[in-house]
Short mmCIF file of C-alpha atoms and ligand atoms in Angstrom, two decimals:
data_model
loop_
_atom_site.label_atom_id
_atom_site.label_comp_id
_atom_site.label_asym_id
_atom_site.label_seq_id
_atom_site.Cartn_x
_atom_site.Cartn_y
_atom_site.Cartn_z
CA MET K 283 -0.12 -0.12 0.05
CA GLU K 284 1.22 3.56 -0.44
CA LYS K 285 2.45 5.34 2.14
CA LYS K 286 -0.59 8.21 3.09
CA ASP K 287 1.14 11.90 2.03
CA ILE K 288 1.19 13.41 5.62
CA ALA K 289 2.70 17.07 5.03
CA SER K 290 -0.64 17.41 2.45
CA CYS K 291 -3.18 16.54 5.85
CA THR K 292 -4.35 19.94 6.99
CA LEU K 293 -4.20 19.86 10.63
CA GLU K 294 -8.13 18.96 10.83
CA GLU K 295 -7.33 16.07 9.23
CA LEU K 296 -4.36 15.04 10.69
CA THR K 297 -6.28 15.58 13.93
CA GLU K 298 -9.15 12.70 12.16
CA GLU K 299 -5.68 10.44 11.63
CA MET K 300 -4.59 10.10 14.72
CA VAL K 301 -7.89 9.74 17.08
CA SER K 302 -8.71 6.87 14.14
CA LEU K 303 -5.36 5.34 15.71
CA GLY K 304 -6.36 5.32 18.91
CA GLU K 305 -3.95 8.21 19.46
CA LYS K 306 -4.63 11.49 21.51
CA ALA K 307 -5.74 14.57 19.22
CA PHE K 308 -2.74 16.99 20.81
CA ARG K 309 0.21 14.34 18.90
CA ALA K 310 -1.18 15.87 15.72
CA LYS K 311 -0.58 19.38 16.39
CA GLN K 312 2.97 18.18 17.67
CA ILE K 313 3.19 16.72 14.19
CA TYR K 314 1.99 19.68 12.25
CA GLN K 315 4.60 21.86 13.75
CA TRP K 316 7.30 19.78 12.88
CA LEU K 317 6.72 19.15 9.48
CA HIS K 318 4.67 23.04 8.95
CA VAL K 319 6.65 25.03 11.60
CA LYS K 320 10.25 22.99 12.05
CA LEU K 321 10.09 22.10 8.96
CA ALA K 322 10.90 18.25 9.71
CA GLU K 323 11.75 15.89 7.03
CA SER K 324 11.70 12.48 8.91
CA PHE K 325 9.76 11.32 11.76
CA GLU K 326 13.20 10.62 13.81
CA GLU K 327 13.34 13.91 14.18
CA MET K 328 9.96 15.00 15.86
CA THR K 329 11.70 14.22 19.41
CA ASN K 330 8.77 14.93 21.87
CA LEU K 331 6.74 12.41 20.18
CA PRO K 332 6.26 8.05 21.94
CA ALA K 333 9.32 6.15 19.56
CA ALA K 334 6.09 3.74 18.81
CA LEU K 335 3.99 6.51 17.58
CA ARG K 336 7.38 7.54 15.14
CA LYS K 337 7.45 3.91 14.11
CA LYS K 338 3.55 3.58 12.95
CA LEU K 339 3.84 6.84 11.52
CA ASP K 340 7.13 5.55 9.70
CA ALA K 341 5.34 2.52 8.51
CA ASP K 342 1.93 4.55 7.38
CA TYR K 343 2.82 7.81 5.80
CA GLU K 344 5.83 9.58 4.44
CA ILE K 345 7.25 13.20 4.02
CA ARG K 346 7.45 14.01 0.81
CA LYS K 347 10.79 15.15 -0.28
CA VAL K 348 11.35 18.52 -2.56
CA GLU K 349 14.80 18.07 -3.29
CA MET K 350 17.46 20.30 -4.93
CA VAL K 351 19.35 19.31 -8.27
CA GLN K 352 20.51 22.86 -9.33
CA GLU K 353 20.85 26.17 -8.54
CA GLN K 354 21.97 29.50 -10.39
CA VAL K 355 22.17 32.55 -8.71
CA SER K 356 22.27 35.93 -11.03
CA LYS K 357 25.41 37.52 -11.19
CA LYS K 358 22.69 40.64 -11.81
CA ASP K 359 20.51 40.99 -8.85
CA GLY K 360 21.48 37.59 -6.69
CA THR K 361 17.71 35.98 -7.70
CA ARG K 362 18.46 32.50 -7.18
CA LYS K 363 16.79 29.62 -9.37
CA TYR K 364 16.31 26.29 -8.15
CA LEU K 365 15.75 22.72 -9.74
CA PHE K 366 13.76 20.26 -7.75
CA CYS K 367 13.19 16.42 -7.00
CA LEU K 368 10.35 14.97 -6.78
CA LYS K 369 9.70 11.65 -5.20
CA ASP K 370 8.96 10.36 -8.70
CA GLY K 371 11.92 12.09 -11.05
CA ASN K 372 10.20 15.04 -11.77
CA MET K 373 11.13 18.04 -12.05
CA VAL K 374 10.07 21.61 -10.96
CA GLU K 375 11.51 25.08 -10.86
CA SER K 376 11.35 27.68 -8.02
CA VAL K 377 12.70 30.98 -8.09
CA LEU K 378 13.55 33.39 -4.54
CA MET K 379 13.94 36.98 -4.77
CA LYS K 380 15.18 39.60 -2.63
CA TYR K 381 13.40 42.55 -2.60
CA ARG K 382 13.88 45.58 0.39
CA HIS K 383 10.40 44.52 2.21
CA GLY K 384 11.76 41.27 1.54
CA ASN K 385 11.99 37.58 0.47
CA SER K 386 9.58 36.25 -2.29
CA VAL K 387 9.38 32.87 -3.89
CA CYS K 388 7.80 31.96 -6.91
CA ILE K 389 6.66 28.39 -7.09
CA SER K 390 5.30 25.60 -9.87
CA SER K 391 1.92 24.21 -9.00
CA GLN K 392 2.14 21.24 -11.45
CA ALA K 393 4.97 19.53 -13.39
CA GLY K 394 4.65 20.85 -17.35
CA CYS K 395 1.65 23.14 -18.17
CA ARG K 396 -1.10 22.18 -20.66
CA MET K 397 -2.73 25.64 -21.16
CA GLY K 398 0.08 26.16 -24.56
CA CYS K 399 0.91 30.14 -23.91
CA ARG K 400 2.95 30.65 -27.04
CA PHE K 401 5.15 32.50 -25.47
CA CYS K 402 6.43 29.91 -22.93
CA ALA K 403 8.42 27.59 -22.03
CA SER K 404 6.12 24.89 -19.48
CA THR K 405 4.11 24.39 -21.95
CA LEU K 406 6.31 23.20 -24.50
CA ASP K 407 5.75 19.12 -23.45
CA GLY K 408 2.48 19.10 -21.93
CA LEU K 409 1.62 18.71 -18.07
CA GLU K 410 2.97 15.57 -17.06
CA ARG K 411 0.95 15.71 -13.55
CA ASN K 412 -0.57 17.91 -10.82
CA LEU K 413 1.52 18.54 -7.53
CA THR K 414 0.53 17.39 -4.39
CA ALA K 415 0.36 20.34 -1.65
CA SER K 416 2.52 18.97 0.45
CA GLU K 417 5.62 19.26 -2.90
CA MET K 418 3.74 22.98 -3.23
CA LEU K 419 4.49 23.72 0.22
CA GLY K 420 8.20 21.82 0.05
CA GLN K 421 9.50 24.70 -2.91
CA VAL K 422 8.73 26.54 -0.41
CA TYR K 423 10.28 24.73 2.81
CA ARG K 424 13.51 23.36 0.98
CA ILE K 425 14.31 27.13 -0.16
CA GLN K 426 13.71 28.27 3.69
CA ARG K 427 16.06 25.39 4.97
CA MET K 428 19.04 26.38 2.64
CA THR K 429 18.69 30.09 3.00
CA ARG K 430 17.88 30.11 6.55
CA GLU K 431 15.81 33.06 6.01
CA ARG K 432 11.91 33.41 6.59
CA VAL K 433 10.08 33.98 3.48
CA HIS K 434 7.74 36.63 3.34
CA ASN K 435 5.35 36.45 -0.11
CA ILE K 436 4.66 33.73 -2.56
CA VAL K 437 4.05 33.91 -5.73
CA VAL K 438 1.91 31.09 -7.97
CA MET K 439 3.93 31.10 -11.47
CA GLY K 440 6.22 28.85 -11.52
CA THR K 441 5.26 26.21 -14.15
CA GLY K 442 1.93 25.04 -14.36
CA GLU K 443 -1.80 26.71 -14.29
CA PRO K 444 -3.14 26.69 -10.23
CA LEU K 445 -6.62 27.07 -11.18
CA ASP K 446 -6.06 23.78 -13.50
CA ASN K 447 -4.89 21.73 -9.91
CA TYR K 448 -7.92 23.56 -7.86
CA GLU K 449 -8.18 21.38 -4.42
CA ASN K 450 -4.22 21.06 -4.27
CA PHE K 451 -3.82 24.50 -4.98
CA VAL K 452 -6.13 26.14 -3.13
CA ARG K 453 -5.28 23.53 0.23
CA PHE K 454 -1.71 24.39 -0.12
CA ILE K 455 -3.02 28.56 0.38
CA ARG K 456 -5.08 27.57 3.32
CA MET K 457 -1.97 25.36 4.86
CA VAL K 458 0.59 28.17 3.73
CA SER K 459 -1.21 31.06 5.89
CA ASP K 460 -2.40 28.89 8.75
CA GLU K 461 -1.42 29.71 12.23
CA ASN K 462 -0.74 26.03 13.22
CA GLY K 463 2.52 26.88 9.93
CA LEU K 464 4.45 28.98 8.35
CA HIS K 465 1.27 31.57 9.05
CA ILE K 466 1.89 33.85 5.77
CA SER K 467 -0.45 36.38 5.43
CA GLN K 468 -2.84 35.69 2.50
CA ARG K 469 -2.16 39.39 1.43
CA ASN K 470 1.14 38.14 0.42
CA LEU K 471 0.15 35.03 -1.34
CA THR K 472 -0.77 35.83 -5.42
CA ALA K 473 -2.04 33.40 -7.68
CA SER K 474 -1.27 34.09 -10.74
CA THR K 475 -3.91 32.38 -13.79
CA CYS K 476 -4.26 32.24 -17.78
CA GLY K 477 -7.60 32.73 -17.38
CA ILE K 478 -9.60 29.99 -16.21
CA VAL K 479 -13.16 31.05 -15.85
CA PRO K 480 -14.77 28.57 -13.73
CA GLY K 481 -12.14 28.30 -11.76
CA ILE K 482 -11.97 32.47 -10.79
CA LEU K 483 -15.22 32.11 -10.11
CA ARG K 484 -15.14 29.39 -7.39
CA LEU K 485 -11.85 31.16 -5.56
CA ALA K 486 -13.95 34.42 -4.78
CA GLU K 487 -16.51 32.06 -3.03
CA GLU K 488 -13.77 30.77 -1.27
CA GLY K 489 -13.58 33.72 1.29
CA LEU K 490 -9.90 33.81 0.75
CA GLN K 491 -6.98 37.33 0.85
CA ILE K 492 -4.90 36.38 -2.11
CA THR K 493 -4.40 38.98 -5.13
CA LEU K 494 -5.33 37.46 -8.57
CA ALA K 495 -2.73 38.03 -11.09
CA LEU K 496 -4.76 37.58 -14.60
CA SER K 497 -2.01 37.11 -17.47
CA LEU K 498 -3.70 39.26 -20.27
CA HIS K 499 -0.98 39.12 -22.83
CA GLY K 500 -3.68 40.50 -25.22
CA SER K 501 -5.75 43.51 -25.78
CA THR K 502 -8.58 42.21 -27.89
CA GLN K 503 -10.15 38.53 -27.53
CA GLU K 504 -8.63 38.03 -31.40
CA LYS K 505 -5.14 38.93 -30.21
CA ARG K 506 -5.19 36.85 -27.28
CA LYS K 507 -6.09 34.42 -28.91
CA LYS K 508 -3.38 34.16 -31.14
CA LEU K 509 -1.21 34.02 -27.65
CA MET K 510 -3.28 32.11 -25.97
CA PRO K 511 -5.01 29.02 -26.70
CA VAL K 512 -6.87 28.66 -23.44
CA ALA K 513 -8.44 31.66 -24.68
CA ASN K 514 -10.64 30.09 -27.41
CA LYS K 515 -12.61 28.63 -23.91
CA TYR K 516 -12.78 31.45 -22.14
CA PRO K 517 -13.40 34.41 -23.63
CA LEU K 518 -12.10 37.78 -22.38
CA GLU K 519 -15.44 39.42 -21.84
CA GLU K 520 -16.10 36.36 -19.83
CA VAL K 521 -12.34 36.43 -18.04
CA LEU K 522 -12.87 40.13 -17.40
CA ASP K 523 -16.40 39.52 -15.48
CA ALA K 524 -15.24 36.81 -13.56
CA CYS K 525 -12.15 38.76 -12.00
CA HIS K 526 -14.76 41.54 -11.45
CA THR K 527 -16.67 39.32 -8.92
CA TYR K 528 -13.50 38.07 -7.39
CA PHE K 529 -13.16 41.55 -6.91
CA GLN K 530 -16.37 42.49 -5.56
CA LYS K 531 -16.59 39.03 -3.52
CA THR K 532 -13.02 39.93 -1.89
CA GLY K 533 -12.15 43.09 -2.17
CA ARG K 534 -8.56 42.20 -3.31
CA ARG K 535 -7.87 44.61 -6.49
CA ILE K 536 -7.24 42.35 -9.36
CA THR K 537 -3.22 42.46 -11.52
CA PHE K 538 -2.85 42.55 -14.94
CA GLU K 539 0.00 41.40 -16.23
CA TYR K 540 1.11 41.49 -20.28
CA SER K 541 3.82 40.06 -21.46
CA LEU K 542 4.93 42.88 -23.79
CA VAL K 543 6.22 41.36 -27.13
CA ARG K 544 8.13 43.14 -30.00
CA GLY K 545 5.54 44.13 -33.44
CA VAL K 546 2.85 41.97 -31.57
CA ASN K 547 1.25 43.29 -28.14
CA ASP K 548 3.66 46.26 -28.45
CA GLY K 549 1.93 49.08 -30.99
CA ASP K 550 0.06 52.17 -30.19
CA GLU K 551 -2.94 49.95 -31.23
CA ASP K 552 -2.66 47.60 -28.34
CA ALA K 553 -1.89 50.58 -25.70
CA ARG K 554 -5.27 52.41 -26.71
CA GLU K 555 -6.93 49.19 -26.74
CA LEU K 556 -5.81 48.22 -23.53
CA SER K 557 -6.42 51.67 -21.51
CA ALA K 558 -10.12 51.24 -22.98
CA LEU K 559 -10.39 47.97 -21.81
CA LEU K 560 -8.79 48.66 -17.91
CA GLY K 561 -9.56 51.90 -17.95
CA HIS K 562 -12.87 51.61 -15.26
CA GLN K 563 -11.34 49.17 -13.33
CA ASN K 564 -9.92 49.02 -10.25
CA CYS K 565 -6.47 47.33 -11.11
CA HIS K 566 -2.89 47.24 -11.21
CA LEU K 567 -1.00 46.36 -15.25
CA ASN K 568 2.13 44.56 -14.77
CA LEU K 569 4.48 45.12 -17.78
CA ILE K 570 6.95 41.88 -18.45
CA PRO K 571 9.58 42.89 -21.36
CA VAL K 572 8.88 38.95 -22.98
CA ASN K 573 11.65 37.21 -21.56
CA PRO K 574 12.70 35.29 -25.06
CA ILE K 575 13.07 31.54 -24.76
CA ARG K 576 15.09 29.36 -27.24
CA GLU K 577 12.25 27.30 -28.90
CA ARG K 578 10.10 30.94 -30.44
CA ASN K 579 11.49 33.65 -32.15
CA PHE K 580 9.14 36.53 -29.90
CA GLU K 581 11.50 39.13 -29.29
CA LYS K 582 11.12 41.76 -26.47
CA PRO K 583 11.03 45.70 -27.21
CA ASP K 584 13.80 48.02 -26.34
CA LYS K 585 13.76 50.11 -22.83
CA LYS K 586 12.28 52.93 -24.91
CA SER K 587 9.64 51.65 -26.35
CA ALA K 588 8.08 49.78 -23.20
CA LEU K 589 8.84 52.84 -21.09
CA GLU K 590 6.82 55.22 -24.12
CA PHE K 591 3.98 52.12 -23.97
CA LYS K 592 3.89 52.72 -20.26
CA ASN K 593 3.30 56.72 -20.43
CA LYS K 594 0.91 55.67 -22.72
CA LEU K 595 -1.35 53.45 -20.52
CA GLU K 596 -0.32 56.03 -17.70
CA LYS K 597 -1.77 59.41 -18.83
CA ASN K 598 -5.32 57.45 -20.09
CA GLY K 599 -5.14 56.89 -15.95
CA ILE K 600 -4.09 53.48 -16.03
CA ASN K 601 -2.41 52.04 -12.56
CA VAL K 602 0.73 50.88 -13.75
CA THR K 603 4.59 49.67 -13.73
CA ILE K 604 7.53 47.27 -15.58
CA ARG K 605 8.25 44.67 -13.54
CA ARG K 606 11.92 44.65 -12.80
CA GLU K 607 13.43 42.10 -14.45
CA MET K 608 14.77 39.70 -12.50
CA GLY K 609 17.38 36.81 -13.30
CA ALA K 610 17.10 37.07 -16.89
CA ASP K 611 21.04 35.51 -17.05
CA ILE K 612 19.60 32.64 -15.14
CA ASP K 613 16.68 30.53 -17.71
CA GLY K 614 14.58 32.93 -15.12
CA ALA K 615 11.31 32.62 -18.11
CA CYS K 616 9.35 29.81 -16.63
CA GLY K 617 10.22 26.21 -17.50
CA GLN K 618 13.30 27.30 -19.06
CA LEU K 619 15.86 25.46 -16.62
CA ARG K 620 13.57 22.28 -16.00
CA ARG K 621 13.41 21.65 -19.63
CA LYS K 622 17.28 21.91 -20.36
CA THR K 623 18.23 19.54 -17.81
CA MET K 624 15.04 17.23 -18.28
CA GLN K 625 15.87 16.77 -21.84
CA GLY K 626 19.19 18.30 -22.45
CA VAL K 627 18.01 20.52 -25.10
N1 LIG D 2155 -0.34 29.51 -16.09
C1 LIG D 2155 -0.39 30.49 -15.22
C2 LIG D 2155 0.61 30.97 -14.09
C3 LIG D 2155 2.25 30.79 -14.54
S1 LIG D 2155 3.01 31.19 -15.56
C4 LIG D 2155 -0.79 32.32 -15.80
O1 LIG D 2155 -1.23 31.43 -17.29
O2 LIG D 2155 -0.35 32.97 -15.35
C5 LIG D 2155 3.44 33.45 -14.91
C6 LIG D 2155 3.12 34.49 -16.11
O3 LIG D 2155 4.55 34.52 -17.01
C7 LIG D 2155 2.01 34.65 -17.45
O4 LIG D 2155 1.83 35.83 -17.19
C8 LIG D 2155 2.95 33.94 -18.17
O5 LIG D 2155 1.99 34.11 -19.04
C9 LIG D 2155 4.21 34.97 -17.95
N2 LIG D 2155 5.13 34.43 -18.99
C10 LIG D 2155 5.39 32.68 -19.31
N3 LIG D 2155 6.30 32.59 -19.81
C11 LIG D 2155 6.46 33.66 -19.97
C12 LIG D 2155 8.05 34.85 -21.04
N4 LIG D 2155 9.03 33.71 -22.17
N5 LIG D 2155 8.26 35.91 -21.08
C13 LIG D 2155 7.43 36.87 -20.20
N6 LIG D 2155 6.36 36.09 -19.75
C14 LIG D 2155 6.05 34.81 -19.43
#
């Protein structure tokens, strides 16, 4: 029988497990603290548990490991990119960015991705599998253990579509913000989606306070469809309606992400259409000069034209920033390092 993935259990579930084993409920709290505060990696470490219980745990449960395979450090800005190996040999990437306001970690939510965005390296080989909550937590924990520094912010913007792995993703959010665990404020958590409408609407009902980032990338349905196949299924208008519902239900302002691709979506007309699209919304727009990937010939605009694009939007009253490019020298774009290592390309 396969051992249970213990670090994916919420405290309530763990309490039920312990009671069903004939243990006292407080044992669950002790174990949860070992796993999610002290970041233990084995049951032997859990020294305040009776030896018999540790043995029992070891027989029935496993602490899934997220192990470091490779680390790349940017010479430009100190951003660190990690390649982690999961128990079945799948690999995922995470990134650590150090900002003045604290350490921010970008994690992956799936091994691979099936969304097919044209400029993204994560999707080139399709979806391998969903990550469990413990594997998402494990990326954060591994980084915190290695750096011995607390993680303050988490962005779910690595490989994968979080709303395509809905249950595990929401479980992760609840666990990482749980006061019995790392207790990272939900306001410091951001999840990025390519626009899966039913997922956005469901998320709006969860009673969470996380920031939702929507990958927009095109100023009209037609333009968006050219870059993002998911737009065929969920048209822009419906996606924006769902974002508005998310804002109304949660009070959290939406962040829109827009990767600037030279000659594709960075023209005057695009700036005008984008202003009209977002003008009446209380939102934030993040422009990301596209990170070129080897497999596609997309290029980013030069600094001057990116700035001009931003200024045009600003003049139209849009709250807009150009994302500081971090880690561009270390395969910073989603999925590049994973692909390079797994395929030797
Ligand atoms: N699936 C989610 C989250 C993962 S991608 C989503 O689509 O939002 C995180 C962000 O990086 C998305 O906005 C995505 O469109 C963008 N992205 C992917 N590849 C990129 C690249 N090569 N250059 C710039 N941005 C990229």
